[in-house]
mmCIF file with all atom_site columns, C-alpha atoms in Angstrom:
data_model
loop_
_atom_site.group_PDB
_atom_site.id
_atom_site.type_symbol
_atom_site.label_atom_id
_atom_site.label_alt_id
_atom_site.label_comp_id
_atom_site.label_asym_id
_atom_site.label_entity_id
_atom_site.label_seq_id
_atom_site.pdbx_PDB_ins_code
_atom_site.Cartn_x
_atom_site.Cartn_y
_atom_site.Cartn_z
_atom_site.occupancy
_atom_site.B_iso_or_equiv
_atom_site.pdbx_formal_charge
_atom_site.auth_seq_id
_atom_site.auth_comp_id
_atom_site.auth_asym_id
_atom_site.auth_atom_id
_atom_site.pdbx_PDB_model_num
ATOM 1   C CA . UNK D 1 1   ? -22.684 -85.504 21.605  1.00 64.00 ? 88  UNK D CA 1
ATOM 2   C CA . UNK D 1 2   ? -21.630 -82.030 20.645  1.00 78.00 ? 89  UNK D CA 1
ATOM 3   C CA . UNK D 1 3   ? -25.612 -81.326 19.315  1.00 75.00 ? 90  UNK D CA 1
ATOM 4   C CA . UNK D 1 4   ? -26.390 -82.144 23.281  1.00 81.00 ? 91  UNK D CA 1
ATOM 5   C CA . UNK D 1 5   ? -24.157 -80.172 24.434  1.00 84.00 ? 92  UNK D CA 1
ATOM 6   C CA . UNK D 1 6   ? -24.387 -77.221 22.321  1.00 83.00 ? 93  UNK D CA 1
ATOM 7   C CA . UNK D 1 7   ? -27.901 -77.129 22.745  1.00 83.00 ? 94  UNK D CA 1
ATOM 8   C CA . UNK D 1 8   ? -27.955 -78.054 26.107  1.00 82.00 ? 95  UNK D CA 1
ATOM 9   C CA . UNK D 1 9   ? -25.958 -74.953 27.066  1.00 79.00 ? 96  UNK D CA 1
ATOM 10  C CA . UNK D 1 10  ? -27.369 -72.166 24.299  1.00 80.00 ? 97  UNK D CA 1
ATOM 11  C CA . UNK D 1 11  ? -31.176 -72.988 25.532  1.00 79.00 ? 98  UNK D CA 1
ATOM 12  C CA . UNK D 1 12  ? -30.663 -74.417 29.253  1.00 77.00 ? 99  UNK D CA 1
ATOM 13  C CA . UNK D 1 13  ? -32.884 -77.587 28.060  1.00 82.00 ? 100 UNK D CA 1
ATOM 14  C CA . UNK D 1 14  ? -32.441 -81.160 29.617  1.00 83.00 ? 101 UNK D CA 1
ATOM 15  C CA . UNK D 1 15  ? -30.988 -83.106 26.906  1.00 86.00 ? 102 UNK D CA 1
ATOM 16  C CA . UNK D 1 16  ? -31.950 -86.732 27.152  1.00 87.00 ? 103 UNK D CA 1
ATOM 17  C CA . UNK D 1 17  ? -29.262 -89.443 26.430  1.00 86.00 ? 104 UNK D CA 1
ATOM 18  C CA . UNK D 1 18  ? -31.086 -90.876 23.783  1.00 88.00 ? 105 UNK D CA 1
ATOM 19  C CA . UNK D 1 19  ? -34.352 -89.933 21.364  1.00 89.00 ? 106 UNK D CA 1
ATOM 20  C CA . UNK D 1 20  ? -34.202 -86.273 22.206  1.00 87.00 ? 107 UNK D CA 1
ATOM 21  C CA . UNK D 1 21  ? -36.814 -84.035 21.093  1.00 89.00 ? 108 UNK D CA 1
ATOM 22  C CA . UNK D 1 22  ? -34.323 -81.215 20.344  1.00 89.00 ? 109 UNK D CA 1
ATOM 23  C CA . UNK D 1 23  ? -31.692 -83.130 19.142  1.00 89.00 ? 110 UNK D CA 1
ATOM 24  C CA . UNK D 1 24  ? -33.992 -84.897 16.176  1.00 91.00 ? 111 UNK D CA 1
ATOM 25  C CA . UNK D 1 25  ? -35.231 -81.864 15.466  1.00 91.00 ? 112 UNK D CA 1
ATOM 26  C CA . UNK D 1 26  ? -31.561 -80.199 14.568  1.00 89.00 ? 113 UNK D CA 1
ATOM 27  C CA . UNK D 1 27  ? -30.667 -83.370 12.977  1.00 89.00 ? 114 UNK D CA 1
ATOM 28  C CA . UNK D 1 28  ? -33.598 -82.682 10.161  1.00 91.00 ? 115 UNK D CA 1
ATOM 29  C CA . UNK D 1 29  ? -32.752 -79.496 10.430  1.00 90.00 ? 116 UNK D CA 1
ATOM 30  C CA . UNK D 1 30  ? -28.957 -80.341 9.028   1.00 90.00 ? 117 UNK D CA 1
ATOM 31  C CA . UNK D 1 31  ? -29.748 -83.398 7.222   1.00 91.00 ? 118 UNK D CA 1
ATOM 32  C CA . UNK D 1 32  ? -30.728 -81.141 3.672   1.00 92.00 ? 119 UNK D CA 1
ATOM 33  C CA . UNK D 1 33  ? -27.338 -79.854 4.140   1.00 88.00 ? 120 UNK D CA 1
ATOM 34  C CA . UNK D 1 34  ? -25.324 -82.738 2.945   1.00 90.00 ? 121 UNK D CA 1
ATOM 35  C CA . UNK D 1 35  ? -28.036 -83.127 0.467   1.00 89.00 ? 122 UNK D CA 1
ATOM 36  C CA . UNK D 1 36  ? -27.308 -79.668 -1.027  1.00 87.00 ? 123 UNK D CA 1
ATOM 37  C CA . UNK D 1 37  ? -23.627 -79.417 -0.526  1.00 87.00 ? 124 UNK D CA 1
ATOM 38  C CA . UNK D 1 38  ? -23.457 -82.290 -3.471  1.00 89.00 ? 125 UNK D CA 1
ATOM 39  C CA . UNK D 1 39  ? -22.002 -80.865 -6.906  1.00 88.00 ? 126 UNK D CA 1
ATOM 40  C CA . UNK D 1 40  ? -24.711 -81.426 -9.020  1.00 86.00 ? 127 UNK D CA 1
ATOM 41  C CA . UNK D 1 41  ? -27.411 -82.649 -7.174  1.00 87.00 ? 128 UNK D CA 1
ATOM 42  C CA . UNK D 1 42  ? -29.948 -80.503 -8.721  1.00 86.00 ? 129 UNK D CA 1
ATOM 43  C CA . UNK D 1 43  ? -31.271 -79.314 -12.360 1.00 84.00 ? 130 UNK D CA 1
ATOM 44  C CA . UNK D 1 44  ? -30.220 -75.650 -11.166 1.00 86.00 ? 131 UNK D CA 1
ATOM 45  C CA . UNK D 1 45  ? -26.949 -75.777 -9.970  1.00 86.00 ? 132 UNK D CA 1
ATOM 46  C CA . UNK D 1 46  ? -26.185 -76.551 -13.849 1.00 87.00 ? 133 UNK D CA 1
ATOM 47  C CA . UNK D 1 47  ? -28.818 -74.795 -15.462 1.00 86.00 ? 134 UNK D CA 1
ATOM 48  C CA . UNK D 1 48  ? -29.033 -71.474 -13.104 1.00 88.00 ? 135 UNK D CA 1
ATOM 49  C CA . UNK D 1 49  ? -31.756 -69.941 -15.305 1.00 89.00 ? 136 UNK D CA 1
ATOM 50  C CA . UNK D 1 50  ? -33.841 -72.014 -13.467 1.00 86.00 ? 137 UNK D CA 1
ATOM 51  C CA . UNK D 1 51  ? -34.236 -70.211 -10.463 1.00 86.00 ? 138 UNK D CA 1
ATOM 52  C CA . UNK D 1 52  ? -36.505 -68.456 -11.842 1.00 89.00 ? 139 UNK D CA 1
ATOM 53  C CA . UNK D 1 53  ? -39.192 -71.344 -13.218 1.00 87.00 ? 140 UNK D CA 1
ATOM 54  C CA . UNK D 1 54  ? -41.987 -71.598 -10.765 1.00 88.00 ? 141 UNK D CA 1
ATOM 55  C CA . UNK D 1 55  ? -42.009 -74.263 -8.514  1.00 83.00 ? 142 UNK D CA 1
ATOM 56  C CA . UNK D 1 56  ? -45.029 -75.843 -9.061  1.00 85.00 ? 143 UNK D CA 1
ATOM 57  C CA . UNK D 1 57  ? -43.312 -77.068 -12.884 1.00 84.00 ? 144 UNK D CA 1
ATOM 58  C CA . UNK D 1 58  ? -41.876 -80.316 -12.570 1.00 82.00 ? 145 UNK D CA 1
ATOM 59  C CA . UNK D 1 59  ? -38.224 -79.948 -12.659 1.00 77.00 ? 146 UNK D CA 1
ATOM 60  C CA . UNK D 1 60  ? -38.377 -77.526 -10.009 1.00 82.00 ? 147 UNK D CA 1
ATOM 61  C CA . UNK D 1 61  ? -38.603 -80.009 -7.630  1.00 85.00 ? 148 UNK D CA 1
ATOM 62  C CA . UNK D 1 62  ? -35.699 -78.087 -5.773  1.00 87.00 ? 149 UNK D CA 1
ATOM 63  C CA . UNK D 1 63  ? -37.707 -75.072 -5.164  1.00 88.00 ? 150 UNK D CA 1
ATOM 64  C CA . UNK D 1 64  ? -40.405 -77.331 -3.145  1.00 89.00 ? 151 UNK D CA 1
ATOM 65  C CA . UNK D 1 65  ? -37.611 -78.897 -1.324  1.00 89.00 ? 152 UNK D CA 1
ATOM 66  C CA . UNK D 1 66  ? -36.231 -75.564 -0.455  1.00 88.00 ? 153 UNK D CA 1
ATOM 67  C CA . UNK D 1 67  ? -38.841 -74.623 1.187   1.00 90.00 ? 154 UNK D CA 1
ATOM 68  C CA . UNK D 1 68  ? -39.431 -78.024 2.879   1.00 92.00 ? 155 UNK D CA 1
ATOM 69  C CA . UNK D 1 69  ? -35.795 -77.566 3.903   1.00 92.00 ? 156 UNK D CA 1
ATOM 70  C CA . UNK D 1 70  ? -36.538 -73.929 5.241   1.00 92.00 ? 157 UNK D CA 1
ATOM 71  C CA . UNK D 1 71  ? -39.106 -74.946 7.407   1.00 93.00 ? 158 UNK D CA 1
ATOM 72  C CA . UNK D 1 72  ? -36.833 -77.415 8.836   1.00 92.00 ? 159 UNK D CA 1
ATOM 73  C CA . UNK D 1 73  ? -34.307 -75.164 9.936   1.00 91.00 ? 160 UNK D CA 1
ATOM 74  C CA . UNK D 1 74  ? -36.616 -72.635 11.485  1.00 91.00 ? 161 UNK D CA 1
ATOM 75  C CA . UNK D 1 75  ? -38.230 -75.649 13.438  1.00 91.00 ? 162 UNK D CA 1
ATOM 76  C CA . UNK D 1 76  ? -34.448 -76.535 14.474  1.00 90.00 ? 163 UNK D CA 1
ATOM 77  C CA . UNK D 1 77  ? -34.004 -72.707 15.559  1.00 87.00 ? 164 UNK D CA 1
ATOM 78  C CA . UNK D 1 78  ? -37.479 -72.189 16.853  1.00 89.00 ? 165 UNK D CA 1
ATOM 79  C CA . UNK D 1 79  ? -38.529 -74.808 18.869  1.00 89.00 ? 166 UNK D CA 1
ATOM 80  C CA . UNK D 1 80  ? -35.942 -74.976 21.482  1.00 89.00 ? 167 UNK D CA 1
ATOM 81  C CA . UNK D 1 81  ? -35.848 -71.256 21.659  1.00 84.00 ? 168 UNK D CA 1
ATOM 82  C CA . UNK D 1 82  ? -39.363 -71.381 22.448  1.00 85.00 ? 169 UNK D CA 1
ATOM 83  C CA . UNK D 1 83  ? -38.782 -73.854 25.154  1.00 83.00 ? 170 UNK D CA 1
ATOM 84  C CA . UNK D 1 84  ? -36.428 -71.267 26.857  1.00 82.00 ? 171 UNK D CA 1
ATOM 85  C CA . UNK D 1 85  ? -38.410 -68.690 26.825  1.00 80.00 ? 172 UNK D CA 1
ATOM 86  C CA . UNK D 1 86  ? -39.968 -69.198 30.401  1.00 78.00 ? 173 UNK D CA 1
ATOM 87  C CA . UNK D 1 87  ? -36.188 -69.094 31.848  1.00 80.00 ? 174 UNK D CA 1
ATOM 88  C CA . UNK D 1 88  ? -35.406 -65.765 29.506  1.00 81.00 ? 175 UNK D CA 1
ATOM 89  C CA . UNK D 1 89  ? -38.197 -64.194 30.711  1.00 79.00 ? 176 UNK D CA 1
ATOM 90  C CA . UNK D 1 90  ? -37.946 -64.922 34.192  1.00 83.00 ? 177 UNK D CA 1
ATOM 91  C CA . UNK D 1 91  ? -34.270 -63.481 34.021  1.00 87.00 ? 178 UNK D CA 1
ATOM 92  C CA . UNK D 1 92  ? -35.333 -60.219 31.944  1.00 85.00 ? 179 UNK D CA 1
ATOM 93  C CA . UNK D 1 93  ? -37.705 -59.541 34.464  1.00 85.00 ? 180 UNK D CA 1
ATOM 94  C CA . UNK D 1 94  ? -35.485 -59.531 37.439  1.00 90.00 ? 181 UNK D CA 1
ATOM 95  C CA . UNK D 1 95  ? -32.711 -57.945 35.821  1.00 92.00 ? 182 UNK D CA 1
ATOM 96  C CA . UNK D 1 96  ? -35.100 -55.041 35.378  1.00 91.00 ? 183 UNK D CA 1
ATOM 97  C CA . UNK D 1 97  ? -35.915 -55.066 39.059  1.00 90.00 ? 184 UNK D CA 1
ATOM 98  C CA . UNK D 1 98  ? -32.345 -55.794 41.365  1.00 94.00 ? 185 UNK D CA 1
ATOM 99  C CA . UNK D 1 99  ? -34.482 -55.655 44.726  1.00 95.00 ? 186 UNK D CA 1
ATOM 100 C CA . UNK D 1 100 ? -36.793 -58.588 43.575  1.00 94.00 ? 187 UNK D CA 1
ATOM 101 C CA . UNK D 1 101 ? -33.455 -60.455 43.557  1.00 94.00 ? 188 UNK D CA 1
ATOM 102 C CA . UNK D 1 102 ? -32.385 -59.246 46.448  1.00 96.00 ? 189 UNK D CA 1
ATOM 103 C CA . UNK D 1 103 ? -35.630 -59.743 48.676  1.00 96.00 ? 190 UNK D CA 1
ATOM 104 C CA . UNK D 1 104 ? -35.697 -63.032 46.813  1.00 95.00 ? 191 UNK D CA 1
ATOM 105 C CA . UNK D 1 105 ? -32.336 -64.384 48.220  1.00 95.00 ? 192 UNK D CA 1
ATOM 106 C CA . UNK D 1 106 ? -32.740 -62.960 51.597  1.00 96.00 ? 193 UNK D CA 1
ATOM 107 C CA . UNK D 1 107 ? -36.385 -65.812 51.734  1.00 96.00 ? 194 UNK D CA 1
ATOM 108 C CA . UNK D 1 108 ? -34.543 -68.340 50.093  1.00 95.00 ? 195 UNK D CA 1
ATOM 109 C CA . UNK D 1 109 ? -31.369 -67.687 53.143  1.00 95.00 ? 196 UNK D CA 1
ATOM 110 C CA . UNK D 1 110 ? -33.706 -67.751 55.485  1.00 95.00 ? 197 UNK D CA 1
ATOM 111 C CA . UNK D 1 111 ? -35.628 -70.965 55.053  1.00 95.00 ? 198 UNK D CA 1
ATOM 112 C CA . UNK D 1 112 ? -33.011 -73.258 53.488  1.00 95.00 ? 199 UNK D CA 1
ATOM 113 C CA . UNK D 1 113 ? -29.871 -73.851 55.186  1.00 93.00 ? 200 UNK D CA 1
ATOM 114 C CA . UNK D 1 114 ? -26.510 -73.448 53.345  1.00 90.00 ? 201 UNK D CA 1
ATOM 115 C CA . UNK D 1 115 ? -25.278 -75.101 49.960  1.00 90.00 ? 202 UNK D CA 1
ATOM 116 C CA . UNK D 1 116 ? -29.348 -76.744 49.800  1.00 92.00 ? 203 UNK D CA 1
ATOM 117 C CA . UNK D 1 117 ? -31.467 -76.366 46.785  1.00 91.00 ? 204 UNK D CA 1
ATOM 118 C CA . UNK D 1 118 ? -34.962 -75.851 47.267  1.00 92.00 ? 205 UNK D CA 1
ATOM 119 C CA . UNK D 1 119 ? -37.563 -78.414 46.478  1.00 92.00 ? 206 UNK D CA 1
ATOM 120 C CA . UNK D 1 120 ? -41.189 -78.829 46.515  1.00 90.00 ? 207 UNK D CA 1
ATOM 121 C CA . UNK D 1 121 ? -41.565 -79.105 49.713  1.00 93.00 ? 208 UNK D CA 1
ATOM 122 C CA . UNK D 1 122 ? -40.670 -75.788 50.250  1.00 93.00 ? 209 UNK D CA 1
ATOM 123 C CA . UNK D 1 123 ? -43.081 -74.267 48.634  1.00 92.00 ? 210 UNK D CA 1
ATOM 124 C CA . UNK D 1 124 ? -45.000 -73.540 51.641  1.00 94.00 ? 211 UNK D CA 1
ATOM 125 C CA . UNK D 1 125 ? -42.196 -71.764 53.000  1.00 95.00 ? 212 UNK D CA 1
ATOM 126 C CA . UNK D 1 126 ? -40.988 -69.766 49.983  1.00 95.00 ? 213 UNK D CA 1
ATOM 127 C CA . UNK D 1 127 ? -44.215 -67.425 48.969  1.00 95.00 ? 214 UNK D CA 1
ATOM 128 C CA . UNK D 1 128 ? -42.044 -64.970 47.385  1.00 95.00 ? 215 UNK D CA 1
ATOM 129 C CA . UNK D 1 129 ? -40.665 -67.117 45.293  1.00 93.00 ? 216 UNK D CA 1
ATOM 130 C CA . UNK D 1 130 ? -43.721 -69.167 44.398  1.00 92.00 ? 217 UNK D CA 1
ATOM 131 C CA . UNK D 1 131 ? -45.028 -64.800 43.538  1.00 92.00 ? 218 UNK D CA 1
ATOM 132 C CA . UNK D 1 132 ? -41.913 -64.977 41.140  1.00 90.00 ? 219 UNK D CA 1
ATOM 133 C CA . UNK D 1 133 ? -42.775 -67.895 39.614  1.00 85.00 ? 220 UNK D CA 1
ATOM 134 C CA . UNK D 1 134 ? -46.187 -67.024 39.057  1.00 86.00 ? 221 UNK D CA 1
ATOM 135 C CA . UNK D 1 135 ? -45.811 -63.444 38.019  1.00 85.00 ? 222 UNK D CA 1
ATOM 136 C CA . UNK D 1 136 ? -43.333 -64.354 35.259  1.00 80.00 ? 223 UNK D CA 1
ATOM 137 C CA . UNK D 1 137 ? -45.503 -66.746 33.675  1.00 76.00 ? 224 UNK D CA 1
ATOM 138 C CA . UNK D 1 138 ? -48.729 -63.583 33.915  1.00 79.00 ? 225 UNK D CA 1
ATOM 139 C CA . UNK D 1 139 ? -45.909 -60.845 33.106  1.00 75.00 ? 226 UNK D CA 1
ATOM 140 C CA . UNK D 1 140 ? -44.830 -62.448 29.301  1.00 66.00 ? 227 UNK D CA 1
ATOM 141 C CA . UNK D 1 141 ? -47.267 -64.575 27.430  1.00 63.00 ? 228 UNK D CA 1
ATOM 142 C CA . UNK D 1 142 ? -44.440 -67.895 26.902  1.00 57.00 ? 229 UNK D CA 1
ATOM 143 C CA . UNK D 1 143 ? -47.283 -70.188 24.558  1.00 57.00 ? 230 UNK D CA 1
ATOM 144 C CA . UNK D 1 144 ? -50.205 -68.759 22.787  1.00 55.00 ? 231 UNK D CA 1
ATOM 145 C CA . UNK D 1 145 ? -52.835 -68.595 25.148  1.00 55.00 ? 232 UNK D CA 1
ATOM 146 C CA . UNK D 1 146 ? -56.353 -68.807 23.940  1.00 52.00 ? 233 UNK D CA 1
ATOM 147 C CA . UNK D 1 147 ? -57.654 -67.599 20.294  1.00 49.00 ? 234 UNK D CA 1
ATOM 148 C CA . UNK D 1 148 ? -55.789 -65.626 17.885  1.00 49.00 ? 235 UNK D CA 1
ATOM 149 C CA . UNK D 1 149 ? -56.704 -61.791 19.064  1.00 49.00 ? 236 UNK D CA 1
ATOM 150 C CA . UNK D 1 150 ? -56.735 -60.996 15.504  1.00 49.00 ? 237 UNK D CA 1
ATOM 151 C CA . UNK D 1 151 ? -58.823 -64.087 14.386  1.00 48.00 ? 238 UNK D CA 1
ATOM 152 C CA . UNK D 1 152 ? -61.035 -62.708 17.057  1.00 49.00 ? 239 UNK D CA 1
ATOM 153 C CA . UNK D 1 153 ? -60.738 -59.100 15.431  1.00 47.00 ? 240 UNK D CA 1
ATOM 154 C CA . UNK D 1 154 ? -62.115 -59.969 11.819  1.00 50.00 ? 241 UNK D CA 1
ATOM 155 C CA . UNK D 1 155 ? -64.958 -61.688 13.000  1.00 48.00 ? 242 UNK D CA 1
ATOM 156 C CA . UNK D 1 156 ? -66.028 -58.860 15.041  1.00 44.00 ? 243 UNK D CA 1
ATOM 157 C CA . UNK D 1 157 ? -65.327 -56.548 11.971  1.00 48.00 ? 244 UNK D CA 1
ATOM 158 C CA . UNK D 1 158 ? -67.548 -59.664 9.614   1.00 53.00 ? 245 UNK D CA 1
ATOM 159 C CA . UNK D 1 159 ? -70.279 -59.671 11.987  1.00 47.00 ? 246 UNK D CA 1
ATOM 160 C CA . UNK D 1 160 ? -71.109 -55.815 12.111  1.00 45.00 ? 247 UNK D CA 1
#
């Protein structure tokens, strides 16, 4: 419950009540925790020296779980970050311009009455918003969009 709610409110996502996406996600990300907070657990937390063995020797087996481990918590950091982005975006951009705001809640007065959300039926009505909408998603790439630009560089560079 407080993994909902926590990330519910840092990222403005829709938790779901049960199998969340984001919510699985920080569990593997915490799981190792418990694993590595045991006394003893590991070779190296009696034998220190062994830091510095490389990991692909086999009792280093924590050094390949460490970085298992890693990528789990930058998956639990990243992904719903990622998922914000849109809304961050959106909200960067119109801090930077106050009259888009301004213009935008004088359309939205005008075609909705009082205390009423719009839906998407109003589209139609609301072309400055629908502008909003689209701009922010042309203003700041939020997903990789096409091919990598530098993929695209080195095989121009290879084919010359």
């Amino acid at each position: 419950m407080a993994g909902e709610t926590i990330i519910g409110w840092t990222y403005g996502l829709e938790i779901q009540p049960k199998n969340d996406y984001y919510v699985e996600t920080a569990l593997k990300g915490v799981r190792p925790l418990f694993e590595a907070a045991i006394p003893g657990a590991f070779l190296v937390d009696v034998a220190p020296f062994l830091k510095k063995v490389p990991g692909r020797m086999p009792f280093a087996g924590f050094k390949r779980k460490a970085r298992q481990w890693r990528k789990l918590a930058l998956e639990m950091v990243n992904i719903p970050y990622e998922a914000a982005k849109p809304i961050a975006s959106c909200i960067l951009g119109l801090l930077e311009n106050p009259m888009v705001i301004k213009k935008a809640q004088e359309e939205l007065d005008r075609v909705l009455n009082p205390n009423q959300l719009p839906t998407f039926a109003d589209e139609d009505s609301l072309p400055y918003i629908t502008a909003i909408t689209e701009e922010t998603l042309r203003w700041r790439d939020v997903a990789p969009i096409g091919t990598n630009s530098d993929l695209n560089l080195r095989s121009f560079r290879d084919s010359v």
